[in-house]
Structure formats: structure tokens, C-alpha cells
């Protein structure tokens, strides 16, 4: 069986690893010169968003044989609205790194490949490859293929700006900022890389591209971050979000963000990318139905969106009330430090009501 995988990101590499383990050596095409995003980044794997898995890392290890190491545990999550602040403590999840860095998730995955050739500097086209291979897996982190195949349902765009800064930080503590003045319906975050470096990011929903410079400056000034020394700055291309109506068309399978498996606020999507890549490999090689294997991932992402939807309409006063409410001891404890999978419970109900 001949399998081509386009994109050596999380979904593509996880797919290649599983193909190897099932006895098929795929060809991987990556447009960049090496694995990992060109910009350094820390991302969160938040337990509260993945309760259906139990412990995320343990579940990836046991169910999917992926043992991925974080740079730190996430033990404190601070949430700030314009006039309120709350802090949640506990075993909240893990801080992972992305990019060219040796410890990035992409590089950890890459070292697990034994025989698979990865053709770097090769931007591949799924239409061409689908004529030469039995299966083509689109793992480009882009919506282009799904759009061309008429499978993409658009949810709108996200603007991203940020960088790596020097300073003094608690390496297990992240801060999330909610403020419509600079983030619109999105948010900003400061996530540590170490005790001396952190990633700052503004994820704006609702603004136009031209406003982004001004909003980013507002964010840094309003949150007293403008004095920090930047080691690296990034301004990412407009990030579209959406869902797909089908995950497969002919011999082409969509995985990860190319399959719309990233939530609009970008707080989740990495784990879904890994799992969808693995499920695609199993479907192709073991002749399983990819659509039914991958649907629960899409449902979970949609449940997160459903929970978040009421928040999208809040003004700054409403955000203050929300943060004050989360600060209520019983609520805070119930959301973050129990094993209850309230996302799929409440999100599932909200989605049923909607439909
Ligand atoms: C700034 C930011 C912060 C995020 N934070 C979080 C977080 O905290 N938690 C979380 O769970 N998720 C987070 N996400 C979402 C998560 O990172 C994505 O869901 C995940 O990276 C999707 O993986 P992927 O493999 O589909 O795509 P990617 O990881 O983007 O990989 C795509 C790969 O395909 C390559 N490629 C593209 N086009 C071609 C082509 N034509 N030919 C060959 N190669 C190609 C690219 O170079 C890249 O290597 C964040 C995303 C962003 C942008």
C-alpha cells in the first residue's frame, strides 16, 4: 500500500508513526526545511478541556503509544478581565513547546520515526499525489484542500500576534487575559517557557487585519507588558477556523487542523491533531471507516465551542462578572479540580438544543 502524507506537523507525524507501526512506510512531504513551526511557541494541554481522556499524557501513552514530554506542568492559571482577577491552582495540565526547538512536540514525534522518509522543502499538492498513491493524507494545518473539495464550513478568522520575551516568570503559571478592547471575542495569554522566558500571544476575534497593530500595542500597554524585552516577534497569517462536512473524499483523508479539528480560541486542537493522524493510519491500513472513527473528535471540539458561545457576546462588564463568578470557591473547584467531563455533558446538551 502506498501512502503519502502532506505536512510534517502534529497530525502528519503522528500518522506516519502509526503507519510504520502497522507495517507500512509512508512518504511524508514537508514544505519547510525541518519539522516545527518557524516561530517558537508554548501551548497548553489543559485537563479541563480533555476530561474524556482522563490524564492526557497517560491516555496518549496507553491508547496511542505516544510518550510526549512537557517542558512544565501547569499548576496555576490566572484569569484577568479588566477589573477582576482569579487564580486556579492544581494539576491543571501541561505546558508543551512547539517549533524548531529540540523539545518541541514536533521534534519529539520526529525522533519516533524509524524508516519513513520525510522530504523537506517539498510543498506537495494532494491532487497530484492522489493519482500516484493509494491514499493521501492532508495534514497541512490549512483549510485549502477541504475548501477545494467543497467540504469546509467556515466559522471565521482569528488574528494572532505575539513573541518570546525575557523577564522573570513562574515557570508553572500562565495568565489568560479577557478584554474586548484589544482581544474582541478572543483573548490574550502569557505562557512561561522557563523562569526567564515566556510566550506572549494575542488571539483576536472580530477585528480587521489593519487594526491588529494598534490592538496588540493596546494589549501590551494595558497589561503592563510593554516594558518586556522581545527576543522574537511573530505575526501569523490570518488563521481561519471551521469544520468539515466529511473527513474523506475518494482516497484523500483530512486530519488535524486541515479537518477543522482546532477550536476557534486555539486552546485545543493539538491533541485532536495527534489522534486524528493515528486514526487515519488505522483506517487506511486496517480498512476501517475513518469518518466514524474521527467524528467523536469533531463532536468534542464542537462541545467546547458550544460552552464558549455565551462568552462571545459579553462586554467587559460581563467578562468581569464571569471572572468573579469563576472565583467563587465551589465553582472554581468543580470546573478545574474534579474529574467531571462537564464539557461533553453541557456542550452536548447545548448543541442538541441548538439543532
Ligand atoms: C499560536 C497558536 C497557539 C495554539 N495553542 C494551542 C494550545 O494551547 N493547545 C492546543 O491544544 N492547541 C493549540 N493550538 C492549535 C494547535 O496548535 C493545532 O491544532 C495543531 O498544530 C494542528 O496540527 P496540524 O498537524 O494539523 O498542523 P500543523 O501543526 O500546523 O502542521 C502542518 C504542517 O504542514 C506543513 N505544510 C503546510 N502546507 C504544506 C504543503 N503544501 N506541503 C507540505 N507541507 C505543508 C507545515 O509546514 C507544517 O509543518 C494553537 C495554534 C496556534 C497557531
Coordinates of C-alpha atoms and ligand atoms in Angstrom, one line a residue:
X1 CA 0.0 0.0 0.0
X2 CA 1.3 3.4 -1.0
X3 CA 0.6 6.3 1.4
X4 CA 1.6 10.0 1.0
X5 CA 1.3 12.4 4.0
X6 CA 1.4 16.1 3.2
X7 CA 2.7 18.1 6.2
X8 CA 5.1 17.0 9.0
X9 CA 3.2 18.7 11.8
X10 CA 1.5 17.0 14.7
X11 CA -1.1 15.2 12.7
X12 CA 1.2 14.2 9.8
X13 CA 3.9 12.9 12.0
X14 CA 1.5 11.0 14.3
X15 CA 0.0 9.5 11.2
X16 CA 3.4 8.4 9.8
X17 CA 4.4 6.9 13.2
X18 CA 1.3 4.8 13.3
X19 CA 1.7 3.7 9.6
X20 CA 5.2 2.5 10.4
X21 CA 3.9 0.6 13.5
X22 CA 1.2 -1.1 11.3
X23 CA 3.9 -2.1 8.8
X24 CA 3.5 0.5 6.0
X25 CA 6.2 3.0 5.3
X26 CA 4.6 6.2 4.0
X27 CA 6.2 9.1 2.2
X28 CA 6.0 12.4 4.1
X29 CA 6.2 15.8 2.2
X30 CA 7.0 18.9 4.2
X31 CA 7.2 22.4 2.7
X32 CA 9.6 23.7 5.3
X33 CA 13.3 22.7 5.7
X34 CA 12.8 20.9 9.0
X35 CA 9.9 19.9 11.3
X36 CA 8.3 22.5 13.7
X37 CA 6.6 25.9 13.3
X38 CA 9.1 28.6 12.3
X39 CA 8.1 30.6 15.4
X40 CA 8.7 29.3 18.9
X41 CA 5.6 28.8 20.9
X42 CA 4.4 27.2 24.2
X43 CA 0.9 25.6 24.1
X44 CA -1.3 24.3 26.9
X45 CA -2.7 20.8 27.2
X46 CA -5.5 21.6 29.7
X47 CA -7.0 18.7 31.5
X48 CA -10.3 20.5 31.9
X49 CA -10.7 20.5 28.1
X50 CA -9.9 16.8 27.7
X51 CA -11.7 15.1 30.7
X52 CA -13.0 12.4 28.4
X53 CA -9.3 11.2 28.1
X54 CA -8.6 11.3 31.8
X55 CA -4.9 12.2 32.1
X56 CA -4.0 13.4 28.6
X57 CA -0.4 12.2 28.5
X58 CA -1.2 8.9 30.1
X59 CA -4.0 8.4 27.6
X60 CA -1.8 9.2 24.6
X61 CA 0.8 6.8 26.0
X62 CA -1.6 3.9 26.7
X63 CA -4.0 4.2 23.8
X64 CA -1.8 5.6 21.1
X65 CA 1.8 4.7 22.2
X66 CA 2.9 8.4 22.1
X67 CA 5.0 9.4 25.1
X68 CA 5.4 13.1 24.8
X69 CA 7.2 15.2 27.4
X70 CA 6.1 18.7 28.5
X71 CA 8.5 21.4 29.4
X72 CA 6.5 22.0 32.6
X73 CA 3.4 21.1 34.4
X74 CA 0.7 23.8 34.5
X75 CA -0.1 24.4 38.2
X76 CA -1.5 27.9 38.2
X77 CA -3.9 29.5 35.8
X78 CA -4.6 33.2 36.3
X79 CA -7.5 34.8 34.6
X80 CA -7.8 38.5 34.3
X81 CA -10.6 40.7 33.0
X82 CA -10.4 44.5 33.0
X83 CA -11.3 44.8 36.7
X84 CA -11.3 41.3 38.2
X85 CA -8.8 38.5 38.6
X86 CA -8.9 34.9 39.7
X87 CA -6.3 32.2 40.1
X88 CA -6.8 28.5 39.9
X89 CA -4.3 26.1 41.4
X90 CA -3.9 22.4 40.9
X91 CA -2.7 19.8 38.5
X92 CA -4.2 21.7 35.6
X93 CA -2.3 20.1 32.7
X94 CA 0.9 20.5 30.8
X95 CA 2.9 23.2 29.0
X96 CA 4.3 21.9 25.8
X97 CA 6.6 23.6 23.3
X98 CA 6.1 23.9 19.5
X99 CA 8.6 25.0 16.9
X100 CA 12.2 24.1 15.9
X101 CA 13.3 23.7 19.5
X102 CA 14.7 20.3 20.4
X103 CA 12.0 19.6 23.0
X104 CA 9.1 20.7 20.7
X105 CA 6.3 18.2 20.2
X106 CA 7.1 18.0 16.5
X107 CA 10.8 17.1 17.2
X108 CA 9.8 14.5 19.8
X109 CA 7.5 12.9 17.2
X110 CA 10.1 13.1 14.5
X111 CA 12.6 11.1 16.6
X112 CA 10.0 8.3 16.8
X113 CA 10.1 7.7 13.1
X114 CA 12.4 4.9 12.2
X115 CA 12.2 4.3 8.4
X116 CA 9.8 6.9 7.0
X117 CA 11.4 9.3 4.5
X118 CA 10.5 12.9 5.1
X119 CA 11.0 15.0 2.0
X120 CA 11.8 18.5 3.2
X121 CA 11.4 21.7 1.2
X122 CA 8.6 19.9 -0.8
X123 CA 5.3 21.7 -0.9
X124 CA 3.1 19.0 -2.2
X125 CA -0.3 19.0 -3.9
X126 CA -2.9 16.5 -2.8
X127 CA -4.5 16.3 -6.3
X128 CA -1.2 15.3 -8.0
X129 CA -0.3 12.8 -5.3
X130 CA -3.8 11.2 -5.2
X131 CA -3.1 9.9 -8.8
X132 CA 0.2 8.2 -7.7
X133 CA -0.7 6.9 -4.2
X134 CA -3.4 4.6 -2.8
X135 CA -4.1 7.2 -0.1
X136 CA -3.1 10.8 0.5
X137 CA -3.4 12.3 4.0
X138 CA -3.7 16.1 4.1
X139 CA -2.0 17.3 7.3
X140 CA -1.0 20.8 6.1
X141 CA -2.7 22.7 9.0
X142 CA -4.6 24.6 6.3
X143 CA -8.1 24.7 5.1
X144 CA -7.2 24.9 1.4
X145 CA -7.8 21.2 0.4
X146 CA -11.1 21.0 2.3
X147 CA -12.3 24.2 0.7
X148 CA -11.3 23.0 -2.8
X149 CA -13.1 19.7 -2.2
X150 CA -16.2 21.7 -1.0
X151 CA -16.1 20.2 2.5
X152 CA -15.2 23.3 4.6
X153 CA -17.8 25.1 6.6
X154 CA -16.3 28.4 7.7
X155 CA -16.5 29.8 11.3
X156 CA -14.5 33.0 10.7
X157 CA -10.9 34.2 11.2
X158 CA -8.6 34.7 14.1
X159 CA -5.7 37.2 14.2
X160 CA -2.6 36.2 16.0
X161 CA 0.3 38.2 17.2
X162 CA 2.9 37.6 19.8
X163 CA 6.5 36.8 20.7
X164 CA 9.1 35.4 23.0
X165 CA 10.0 37.7 25.8
X166 CA 12.6 37.9 28.5
X167 CA 11.7 38.6 32.2
X168 CA 11.0 36.8 35.4
X169 CA 8.2 34.3 35.3
X170 CA 6.8 31.4 37.4
X171 CA 7.5 28.5 35.1
X172 CA 4.3 26.6 36.0
X173 CA 2.0 29.6 35.9
X174 CA 0.1 31.0 32.9
X175 CA -2.1 34.1 32.6
X176 CA -5.1 34.5 30.3
X177 CA -6.5 38.0 29.7
X178 CA -10.0 38.7 28.6
X179 CA -10.7 42.2 27.4
X180 CA -12.8 43.2 24.4
X181 CA -10.8 46.4 24.0
X182 CA -7.9 44.5 22.5
X183 CA -9.0 40.9 22.1
X184 CA -12.5 41.3 20.8
X185 CA -14.2 38.0 21.4
X186 CA -10.8 36.3 21.7
X187 CA -8.2 36.5 24.5
X188 CA -4.5 37.0 25.2
X189 CA -2.1 34.9 27.2
X190 CA 1.3 34.8 28.8
X191 CA 2.6 31.3 29.0
X192 CA 6.1 30.6 30.5
X193 CA 8.8 28.8 28.7
X194 CA 11.1 28.9 31.7
X195 CA 11.7 31.2 34.7
X196 CA 13.3 33.8 32.4
X197 CA 11.3 33.5 29.1
X198 CA 7.7 33.4 28.2
X199 CA 5.5 33.5 25.1
X200 CA 3.0 36.3 24.8
X201 CA 0.2 36.0 22.4
X202 CA -2.9 38.0 21.4
X203 CA -5.6 36.0 19.7
X204 CA -8.2 38.5 18.4
X205 CA -11.6 37.5 17.1
X206 CA -13.7 40.2 15.4
X207 CA -11.2 42.9 14.3
X208 CA -9.9 43.7 10.8
X209 CA -6.4 42.9 9.9
X210 CA -5.5 46.6 9.8
X211 CA -6.4 47.2 13.4
X212 CA -4.2 44.4 14.7
X213 CA -1.0 46.6 15.2
X214 CA -2.9 49.1 17.4
X215 CA -4.8 46.4 19.4
X216 CA -1.6 44.5 20.1
X217 CA 0.1 47.7 21.4
X218 CA -3.0 48.4 23.5
X219 CA -2.8 44.9 25.0
X220 CA 0.9 45.2 25.9
X221 CA 0.3 48.6 27.4
X222 CA -2.9 47.9 29.3
X223 CA -1.5 44.7 30.8
X224 CA 1.9 46.3 31.7
X225 CA 3.9 44.1 29.4
X226 CA 5.2 46.8 27.1
X227 CA 8.5 47.0 29.0
X228 CA 9.5 43.4 28.3
X229 CA 12.4 42.7 26.0
X230 CA 11.4 40.7 22.9
X231 CA 13.7 38.0 21.7
X232 CA 11.4 37.1 18.8
X233 CA 8.2 38.5 17.5
X234 CA 5.6 36.8 15.4
X235 CA 2.6 37.9 13.4
X236 CA 0.9 34.9 12.0
X237 CA -1.1 34.7 8.7
X238 CA -4.8 35.0 9.2
X239 CA -6.0 31.8 10.8
X240 CA -9.3 30.6 9.5
X241 CA -11.5 28.3 11.6
X242 CA -14.2 25.9 10.6
X243 CA -15.4 22.4 10.4
X244 CA -15.6 19.8 7.6
X245 CA -18.7 18.1 6.4
X246 CA -16.7 15.0 5.5
X247 CA -13.2 13.8 6.5
X248 CA -12.6 11.8 3.4
X249 CA -13.1 12.3 -0.3
X250 CA -12.0 9.5 -2.6
X251 CA -8.6 8.4 -1.5
X252 CA -7.9 11.7 0.3
X253 CA -8.2 11.9 4.1
X254 CA -8.2 15.1 6.1
X255 CA -6.5 15.3 9.6
X256 CA -5.7 17.8 12.3
X257 CA -6.5 21.4 11.5
X258 CA -7.0 20.7 7.8
X259 CA -10.0 18.7 9.1
X260 CA -11.2 21.7 11.2
X261 CA -10.2 20.0 14.5
X262 CA -8.9 23.1 16.1
X263 CA -11.2 25.1 18.4
X264 CA -11.6 28.8 17.5
X265 CA -9.8 30.1 20.6
X266 CA -6.9 27.7 19.8
X267 CA -6.9 26.3 23.4
X268 CA -7.4 22.9 21.9
X269 CA -6.5 21.2 18.7
X270 CA -3.1 19.7 19.3
X271 CA -4.3 16.5 20.9
X272 CA -7.1 16.2 18.3
X273 CA -4.4 16.6 15.5
X274 CA -2.3 13.7 17.0
X275 CA -5.3 11.4 17.5
X276 CA -6.8 12.1 14.0
X277 CA -3.4 11.3 12.4
X278 CA -3.3 8.0 14.2
X279 CA -6.9 7.2 13.4
X280 CA -6.3 7.9 9.7
X281 CA -3.4 5.5 9.7
X282 CA -5.5 2.8 11.3
X283 CA -8.4 3.4 8.9
X284 CA -6.2 3.2 5.8
X285 CA -4.2 0.2 6.8
X286 CA -6.8 -1.8 8.7
X287 CA -9.6 -0.9 6.3
X288 CA -11.7 0.9 9.0
X289 CA -14.3 3.6 8.5
X290 CA -12.3 6.9 9.1
X291 CA -15.4 9.0 9.2
X292 CA -16.9 7.2 12.2
X293 CA -13.5 6.9 14.0
X294 CA -12.9 10.7 13.8
X295 CA -16.4 12.1 14.4
X296 CA -16.1 12.0 18.2
X297 CA -13.1 14.3 18.0
X298 CA -15.2 16.8 16.0
X299 CA -18.1 16.5 18.4
X300 CA -15.8 17.2 21.3
X301 CA -14.4 20.4 19.6
X302 CA -17.9 21.5 18.9
X303 CA -18.9 20.9 22.5
X304 CA -16.1 23.2 23.6
X305 CA -17.4 25.8 21.2
X306 CA -20.9 25.5 22.5
X307 CA -19.8 26.1 26.1
X308 CA -17.8 29.1 24.9
X309 CA -20.6 30.6 22.8
X310 CA -22.3 32.7 25.5
X311 CA -19.0 34.2 26.4
X312 CA -18.6 35.5 22.9
X313 CA -21.4 38.1 23.5
X314 CA -20.1 39.5 26.7
X315 CA -18.8 43.1 27.0
X316 CA -16.1 44.0 29.5
X317 CA -18.6 44.3 32.4
X318 CA -19.9 40.8 31.6
X319 CA -16.3 39.5 31.5
X320 CA -15.7 41.0 34.9
X321 CA -18.8 39.2 36.2
X322 CA -17.7 35.9 34.6
X323 CA -14.2 36.1 36.2
X324 CA -15.8 37.0 39.5
X325 CA -18.1 34.0 39.2
X326 CA -15.2 31.6 38.4
X327 CA -13.6 33.0 41.6
X328 CA -16.4 31.5 43.7
X329 CA -14.7 28.7 45.5
X330 CA -17.2 25.9 44.8
X331 CA -17.4 26.8 41.1
X332 CA -13.7 27.0 40.6
X333 CA -13.1 23.7 42.3
X334 CA -16.0 22.0 40.4
X335 CA -14.7 23.1 37.0
X336 CA -10.9 22.7 37.3
X337 CA -10.2 20.2 40.0
X338 CA -12.6 17.3 39.6
X339 CA -12.8 14.5 37.1
X340 CA -16.2 15.6 35.8
X341 CA -16.4 15.9 32.0
X342 CA -18.7 18.9 32.1
X343 CA -17.6 20.0 28.5
X344 CA -19.1 17.0 26.8
X345 CA -22.1 16.9 29.2
X346 CA -23.1 20.6 29.0
X347 CA -21.7 21.2 25.4
X348 CA -23.6 18.1 24.1
X349 CA -26.8 19.4 25.6
X350 CA -26.3 22.9 24.3
X351 CA -25.6 21.6 20.8
X352 CA -28.7 19.4 20.9
X353 CA -30.8 22.4 21.9
X354 CA -29.3 24.4 19.1
X355 CA -30.1 21.8 16.4
Ligands
LIG1 C1 -0.5 30.4 18.2 C2 -1.2 29.1 18.4 C3 -1.4 28.6 19.7 C4 -2.1 27.4 19.9 N1 -2.3 27.0 21.2 C5 -2.8 25.8 21.4 C6 -2.9 25.3 22.7 O1 -2.5 25.9 23.7 N2 -3.4 24.0 22.9 C7 -3.8 23.2 21.8 O2 -4.3 22.1 22.1 N3 -3.8 23.7 20.6 C8 -3.3 24.9 20.3 N4 -3.2 25.4 19.1 C9 -3.8 24.6 18.0 C10 -2.8 23.5 17.5 O3 -1.5 24.0 17.5 C11 -3.2 23.0 16.2 O4 -4.5 22.4 16.3 C12 -2.2 21.9 15.7 O5 -1.0 22.5 15.5 C13 -2.7 21.4 14.4 O6 -1.8 20.4 13.9 P1 -1.6 20.0 12.4 O7 -0.7 18.9 12.3 O8 -3.0 19.9 11.8 O9 -1.0 21.3 11.7 P2 0.5 22.0 11.9 O10 1.0 21.6 13.3 O11 0.3 23.4 11.7 O12 1.4 21.3 10.8 C14 1.2 21.5 9.4 C15 2.5 21.2 8.7 O13 2.2 21.1 7.3 C16 3.2 21.8 6.6 N5 2.7 22.2 5.3 C17 1.7 23.1 5.0 N6 1.4 23.1 3.7 C18 2.2 22.2 3.1 C19 2.3 21.7 1.8 N7 1.6 22.1 0.8 N8 3.2 20.7 1.5 C20 3.9 20.2 2.5 N9 3.9 20.6 3.8 C21 3.0 21.6 4.1 C22 3.6 23.0 7.5 O14 4.9 23.5 7.2 C23 3.5 22.2 8.9 O15 4.8 21.6 9.2 C24 -2.6 26.7 18.8 C25 -2.4 27.1 17.5 C26 -1.7 28.3 17.3 C27 -1.5 28.8 15.9

